[in-house]
Amino acid sequence: MKETQQLLRKHTSVRKYTGEEIPKEKVYEMLQTAQMAATSHFVQAYSVIYVTDEEKKQKLGQFSKNEFQFKTAGASLLFCVDFKRLQIAGQKYGIDITADSAENILVGVNDVGLFAQNFVVAAESEGYGICYIGGARSGAAEISELFNLPDYVFPMFAMTLGTPTKTNDSKPRLPIDAIVHENGYDVEKYDALLTQYDEELNTYYLNRNANQKNENWTRQMADYLVQQQRPHMKDFLASKGFTWK
């Protein structure tokens, strides 16, 4: 298997690091690599807050309910959807841009995801580990105030990175046949495939090195999706200028 594919297949989230700081020039180098990700219509609707202030780093951990990860991370980042820069670009020509549409929110979220994942690959190729922290959206308003995010900018997720204290086993993903549908969507195959996946993931959970548990994927997803997650986000996005027209 080619080296890049091997790297991608070894990905796992890292939640404890050695505490060794990553040099700023290395962080910027990896961010520049991340910028070469695909972007819808070249809008590049993302910004990243590089958090070097220790007090702000601690508060970011508190607001995202992930304090532990930030304590040992070698670098801490906040990835944001950003249409403010595009608003300013429009003002150069006397144009008021339309940012608050469902399509543009999707564009921004997609751009941030592609940019961040490019960064992850760059970081892991350097031997670092990472963890996405979606909990940043749980404290979106507080984090927005902490970093002085203007209208048309909102936090999508945070990320910690650093030198891992240990290498975890990669968690098994869904069978390839469960996500690939050839020439049309096939609902009928899910019963068998999800049963197979539940058994595989349960075996993984029972035998992994730490945090062993007796769980499977369908039960996890049912429990997670039985209620709406982060319902405050709709009003928060509206407060930042995104009203879902």
PDB file of C-alpha atoms in Angstrom, residues 12 31 35 41-42 70 75 95 165 187 239-240:
ATOM      1  CA  THR A  12      -6.935   7.803  15.413  1.00  0.00           C
ATOM      2  CA  LEU A  31      -1.529  25.548   7.911  1.00  0.00           C
ATOM      3  CA  GLN A  35      -4.721  25.987   2.438  1.00  0.00           C
ATOM      4  CA  HIS A  41     -15.868  28.575  -5.961  1.00  0.00           C
ATOM      5  CA  PHE A  42     -12.496  29.587  -4.437  1.00  0.00           C
ATOM      6  CA  PHE A  70      -5.643  21.344  26.055  1.00  0.00           C
ATOM      7  CA  ALA A  75      -0.680  23.485  19.838  1.00  0.00           C
ATOM      8  CA  ILE A  95     -21.521  45.217  -3.090  1.00  0.00           C
ATOM      9  CA  THR A 165       1.958   9.696  24.740  1.00  0.00           C
ATOM     10  CA  VAL A 187     -31.666   0.321   1.810  1.00  0.00           C
ATOM     11  CA  SER A 239     -26.929  36.287  16.003  1.00  0.00           C
ATOM     12  CA  LYS A 240     -23.826  36.068  13.808  1.00  0.00           C
TER      13      LYS A 240
END
